[in-house]
PDB file of C-alpha atoms and ligand atoms in Angstrom:
ATOM      1  CA  UNK A 565      83.699  -3.867  60.297  1.00 85.00           C
ATOM      2  CA  UNK A 566      86.988  -2.361  61.471  1.00 90.00           C
ATOM      3  CA  UNK A 567      85.296   0.909  62.477  1.00 89.00           C
ATOM      4  CA  UNK A 568      83.218  -1.001  65.050  1.00 90.00           C
ATOM      5  CA  UNK A 569      86.307  -2.385  66.807  1.00 93.00           C
ATOM      6  CA  UNK A 570      87.191  -0.144  69.805  1.00 92.00           C
ATOM      7  CA  UNK A 571      90.932  -0.559  69.062  1.00 93.00           C
ATOM      8  CA  UNK A 572      90.415   1.223  65.740  1.00 92.00           C
ATOM      9  CA  UNK A 573      87.607   3.545  66.831  1.00 88.00           C
ATOM     10  CA  UNK A 574      89.636   6.764  66.795  1.00 85.00           C
ATOM     11  CA  UNK A 575      91.160   6.304  63.354  1.00 89.00           C
ATOM     12  CA  UNK A 576      90.020   8.251  60.312  1.00 91.00           C
ATOM     13  CA  UNK A 577      88.412   6.476  57.348  1.00 92.00           C
ATOM     14  CA  UNK A 578      91.653   6.835  55.375  1.00 91.00           C
ATOM     15  CA  UNK A 579      93.685   5.148  58.097  1.00 90.00           C
ATOM     16  CA  UNK A 580      91.057   2.406  58.514  1.00 92.00           C
ATOM     17  CA  UNK A 581      91.244   1.715  54.794  1.00 92.00           C
ATOM     18  CA  UNK A 582      95.008   1.397  55.036  1.00 90.00           C
ATOM     19  CA  UNK A 583      94.640  -1.292  57.707  1.00 93.00           C
ATOM     20  CA  UNK A 584      91.786  -3.043  55.871  1.00 93.00           C
ATOM     21  CA  UNK A 585      94.031  -3.356  52.800  1.00 93.00           C
ATOM     22  CA  UNK A 586      96.753  -5.254  54.658  1.00 94.00           C
ATOM     23  CA  UNK A 587      94.544  -7.349  56.966  1.00 96.00           C
ATOM     24  CA  UNK A 588      92.882 -10.683  56.210  1.00 97.00           C
ATOM     25  CA  UNK A 589      89.815 -12.332  57.771  1.00 97.00           C
ATOM     26  CA  UNK A 590      89.860 -15.930  58.956  1.00 98.00           C
ATOM     27  CA  UNK A 591      87.315 -18.355  60.388  1.00 98.00           C
ATOM     28  CA  UNK A 592      88.242 -20.976  62.980  1.00 98.00           C
ATOM     29  CA  UNK A 593      86.131 -23.937  64.133  1.00 98.00           C
ATOM     30  CA  UNK A 594      85.345 -24.573  67.816  1.00 98.00           C
ATOM     31  CA  UNK A 595      88.403 -25.935  69.621  1.00 97.00           C
ATOM     32  CA  UNK A 596      90.973 -24.698  67.087  1.00 97.00           C
ATOM     33  CA  UNK A 597      94.175 -23.446  68.671  1.00 97.00           C
ATOM     34  CA  UNK A 598      95.060 -20.113  67.053  1.00 98.00           C
ATOM     35  CA  UNK A 599      98.198 -19.542  69.081  1.00 98.00           C
ATOM     36  CA  UNK A 600     100.308 -22.087  70.987  1.00 97.00           C
ATOM     37  CA  UNK A 601     102.258 -21.296  74.166  1.00 97.00           C
ATOM     38  CA  UNK A 602     105.979 -21.435  73.456  1.00 97.00           C
ATOM     39  CA  UNK A 603     105.436 -21.431  69.701  1.00 97.00           C
ATOM     40  CA  UNK A 604     106.635 -18.943  67.108  1.00 97.00           C
ATOM     41  CA  UNK A 605     104.667 -15.758  66.521  1.00 97.00           C
ATOM     42  CA  UNK A 606     103.673 -14.585  63.064  1.00 96.00           C
ATOM     43  CA  UNK A 607     100.423 -12.704  63.502  1.00 98.00           C
ATOM     44  CA  UNK A 608      98.169 -10.437  65.557  1.00 98.00           C
ATOM     45  CA  UNK A 609      94.446 -11.209  65.906  1.00 98.00           C
ATOM     46  CA  UNK A 610      91.344  -9.088  66.521  1.00 98.00           C
ATOM     47  CA  UNK A 611      88.055 -10.913  67.177  1.00 98.00           C
ATOM     48  CA  UNK A 612      85.181  -9.875  64.907  1.00 97.00           C
ATOM     49  CA  UNK A 613      82.760 -12.508  66.162  1.00 97.00           C
ATOM     50  CA  UNK A 614      82.810 -15.428  68.587  1.00 98.00           C
ATOM     51  CA  UNK A 615      84.774 -16.166  71.731  1.00 98.00           C
ATOM     52  CA  UNK A 616      88.324 -17.357  72.418  1.00 98.00           C
ATOM     53  CA  UNK A 617      90.016 -18.530  75.623  1.00 98.00           C
ATOM     54  CA  UNK A 618      93.531 -17.580  76.690  1.00 97.00           C
ATOM     55  CA  UNK A 619      94.871 -20.459  78.799  1.00 96.00           C
ATOM     56  CA  UNK A 620      96.442 -18.778  81.801  1.00 88.00           C
ATOM     57  CA  UNK A 621      97.751 -20.486  84.961  1.00 81.00           C
ATOM     58  CA  UNK A 622      94.731 -19.231  86.934  1.00 79.00           C
ATOM     59  CA  UNK A 623      92.151 -20.953  84.767  1.00 82.00           C
ATOM     60  CA  UNK A 624      91.840 -18.938  81.572  1.00 92.00           C
ATOM     61  CA  UNK A 625      90.476 -15.661  80.277  1.00 95.00           C
ATOM     62  CA  UNK A 626      87.684 -15.368  77.735  1.00 97.00           C
ATOM     63  CA  UNK A 627      87.934 -12.833  74.956  1.00 98.00           C
ATOM     64  CA  UNK A 628      85.063 -11.732  72.687  1.00 98.00           C
ATOM     65  CA  UNK A 629      84.171  -9.396  69.834  1.00 97.00           C
ATOM     66  CA  UNK A 630      86.475  -6.370  69.732  1.00 96.00           C
ATOM     67  CA  UNK A 631      89.188  -8.010  71.863  1.00 97.00           C
ATOM     68  CA  UNK A 632      92.648  -8.702  70.477  1.00 97.00           C
ATOM     69  CA  UNK A 633      95.449 -11.148  71.235  1.00 98.00           C
ATOM     70  CA  UNK A 634      98.852 -12.173  69.957  1.00 98.00           C
ATOM     71  CA  UNK A 635     100.465  -8.771  70.448  1.00 98.00           C
ATOM     72  CA  UNK A 636     102.923  -9.758  73.194  1.00 98.00           C
ATOM     73  CA  UNK A 637     105.254 -12.048  71.271  1.00 98.00           C
ATOM     74  CA  UNK A 638     105.254  -9.692  68.291  1.00 98.00           C
ATOM     75  CA  UNK A 639     106.249  -6.760  70.474  1.00 97.00           C
ATOM     76  CA  UNK A 640     108.937  -8.440  72.595  1.00 97.00           C
ATOM     77  CA  UNK A 641     110.191 -11.012  70.062  1.00 97.00           C
ATOM     78  CA  UNK A 642     109.758 -13.892  72.551  1.00 98.00           C
ATOM     79  CA  UNK A 643     107.704 -17.087  71.971  1.00 97.00           C
ATOM     80  CA  UNK A 644     103.930 -17.014  72.531  1.00 98.00           C
ATOM     81  CA  UNK A 645     103.131 -16.504  76.224  1.00 96.00           C
ATOM     82  CA  UNK A 646      99.921 -18.587  76.254  1.00 97.00           C
ATOM     83  CA  UNK A 647      97.740 -20.854  74.138  1.00 98.00           C
ATOM     84  CA  UNK A 648      94.603 -19.273  72.666  1.00 98.00           C
ATOM     85  CA  UNK A 649      91.734 -21.555  71.584  1.00 98.00           C
ATOM     86  CA  UNK A 650      88.423 -20.872  69.810  1.00 98.00           C
ATOM     87  CA  UNK A 651      85.603 -21.485  72.317  1.00 98.00           C
ATOM     88  CA  UNK A 652      82.933 -20.901  69.643  1.00 98.00           C
ATOM     89  CA  UNK A 653      83.192 -20.582  65.897  1.00 98.00           C
ATOM     90  CA  UNK A 654      85.497 -17.612  65.594  1.00 98.00           C
ATOM     91  CA  UNK A 655      85.962 -14.865  63.010  1.00 98.00           C
ATOM     92  CA  UNK A 656      89.136 -12.859  63.352  1.00 98.00           C
ATOM     93  CA  UNK A 657      91.037 -10.147  61.580  1.00 97.00           C
ATOM     94  CA  UNK A 658      94.645 -11.212  61.112  1.00 98.00           C
ATOM     95  CA  UNK A 659      97.622  -8.903  60.652  1.00 98.00           C
ATOM     96  CA  UNK A 660     101.014 -10.385  59.845  1.00 98.00           C
ATOM     97  CA  UNK A 661     103.901  -9.586  62.184  1.00 97.00           C
ATOM     98  CA  UNK A 662     105.424  -7.143  59.695  1.00 97.00           C
ATOM     99  CA  UNK A 663     102.150  -5.316  59.051  1.00 96.00           C
ATOM    100  CA  UNK A 664     101.303  -5.188  62.753  1.00 97.00           C
ATOM    101  CA  UNK A 665     104.657  -3.604  63.616  1.00 97.00           C
ATOM    102  CA  UNK A 666     104.244  -1.126  60.746  1.00 95.00           C
ATOM    103  CA  UNK A 667     100.751  -0.164  61.985  1.00 95.00           C
ATOM    104  CA  UNK A 668     102.149   0.409  65.500  1.00 95.00           C
ATOM    105  CA  UNK A 669     104.847   2.698  64.129  1.00 95.00           C
ATOM    106  CA  UNK A 670     102.431   4.627  61.932  1.00 92.00           C
ATOM    107  CA  UNK A 671      99.468   4.874  64.336  1.00 92.00           C
ATOM    108  CA  UNK A 672     100.358   6.091  67.842  1.00 93.00           C
ATOM    109  CA  UNK A 673      96.681   5.931  68.845  1.00 91.00           C
ATOM    110  CA  UNK A 674      96.654   2.198  68.234  1.00 94.00           C
ATOM    111  CA  UNK A 675      99.962   1.737  70.046  1.00 95.00           C
ATOM    112  CA  UNK A 676      98.535   3.614  73.058  1.00 94.00           C
ATOM    113  CA  UNK A 677      95.285   1.637  73.006  1.00 93.00           C
ATOM    114  CA  UNK A 678      97.270  -1.617  72.987  1.00 96.00           C
ATOM    115  CA  UNK A 679      99.420  -0.365  75.868  1.00 96.00           C
ATOM    116  CA  UNK A 680      96.282   0.521  77.828  1.00 95.00           C
ATOM    117  CA  UNK A 681      94.917  -3.002  77.341  1.00 95.00           C
ATOM    118  CA  UNK A 682      98.278  -4.547  78.258  1.00 96.00           C
ATOM    119  CA  UNK A 683      98.280  -2.474  81.465  1.00 97.00           C
ATOM    120  CA  UNK A 684      94.735  -3.611  82.328  1.00 96.00           C
ATOM    121  CA  UNK A 685      95.665  -7.247  81.681  1.00 95.00           C
ATOM    122  CA  UNK A 686      98.782  -6.950  83.838  1.00 95.00           C
ATOM    123  CA  UNK A 687      96.748  -5.464  86.691  1.00 95.00           C
ATOM    124  CA  UNK A 688      94.186  -8.286  86.382  1.00 92.00           C
ATOM    125  CA  UNK A 689      96.991 -10.881  86.379  1.00 90.00           C
ATOM    126  CA  UNK A 690      98.541  -9.256  89.483  1.00 91.00           C
ATOM    127  CA  UNK A 691      95.186  -9.344  91.256  1.00 90.00           C
ATOM    128  CA  UNK A 692      94.638 -12.991  90.288  1.00 86.00           C
ATOM    129  CA  UNK A 693      98.111 -13.830  91.608  1.00 83.00           C
ATOM    130  CA  UNK A 694      97.428 -12.051  94.913  1.00 85.00           C
ATOM    131  CA  UNK A 695      94.281 -14.143  95.563  1.00 79.00           C
TER     132      UNK A 695
HETATM  133  P1  LIG B1667     101.197 -13.661  72.743  1.00 59.52           P
HETATM  134  O1  LIG B1667     102.140 -13.955  73.846  1.00 59.52           O
HETATM  135  O2  LIG B1667     101.742 -13.220  71.459  1.00 59.52           O
HETATM  136  O3  LIG B1667     100.298 -14.973  72.487  1.00 59.52           O
HETATM  137  C1  LIG B1667      99.377 -15.353  73.511  1.00 59.52           C
HETATM  138  C2  LIG B1667      98.467 -14.183  73.783  1.00 59.52           C
HETATM  139  O4  LIG B1667      97.531 -14.366  74.804  1.00 59.52           O
HETATM  140  C3  LIG B1667      99.288 -12.981  74.271  1.00 59.52           C
HETATM  141  O5  LIG B1667     100.135 -12.551  73.228  1.00 59.52           O
HETATM  142  C4  LIG B1667      98.196 -12.066  74.711  1.00 59.52           C
HETATM  143  O6  LIG B1667      97.567 -11.445  73.617  1.00 59.52           O
HETATM  144  C5  LIG B1667      97.237 -13.076  75.330  1.00 59.52           C
HETATM  145  N1  LIG B1667      97.434 -13.165  76.791  1.00 59.52           N
HETATM  146  C6  LIG B1667      98.463 -13.731  77.461  1.00 59.52           C
HETATM  147  N2  LIG B1667      98.307 -13.616  78.797  1.00 59.52           N
HETATM  148  C7  LIG B1667      97.146 -12.953  78.977  1.00 59.52           C
HETATM  149  C8  LIG B1667      96.425 -12.511  80.124  1.00 59.52           C
HETATM  150  N3  LIG B1667      96.876 -12.751  81.371  1.00 59.52           N
HETATM  151  N4  LIG B1667      95.278 -11.834  79.924  1.00 59.52           N
HETATM  152  C9  LIG B1667      94.802 -11.604  78.668  1.00 59.52           C
HETATM  153  N5  LIG B1667      95.440 -12.001  77.556  1.00 59.52           N
HETATM  154  C10 LIG B1667      96.589 -12.661  77.694  1.00 59.52           C
END
């Protein structure tokens, strides 16, 4: 399953196995909040199946299979920047804070892919703000 996630696409089988060993899979019912704005941050999430909504000031952003969330507060040590809710039944891969930070240190390709997505999201937020 991990090999089909674009974030992990460029990793070798050995590296994928390493991540699979430390990750868990969770299911959330429709409407479940996975992450609460202002709350503490313990985990990073990658969506295997289903859709989630990030509540942003400009109305919200939908995320689907292959998308990830929950990286910001783990990287900068601040509280969660937004609430994220399951829009459909949702299956996610969960990495604890410690494991996520270890993966970032060990896998520069993943760190770069996350930075690329962060840059895209910042550009989209800037455009939304300019409207
Ligand atoms: P974090 O702050 O840990 O928890 C909320 C998450 O929502 C955040 O990490 C990002 O993964 C995601 N998020 C916050 N703002 C946006 C945005 N403007 N676009 C896409 N995702 C976002």
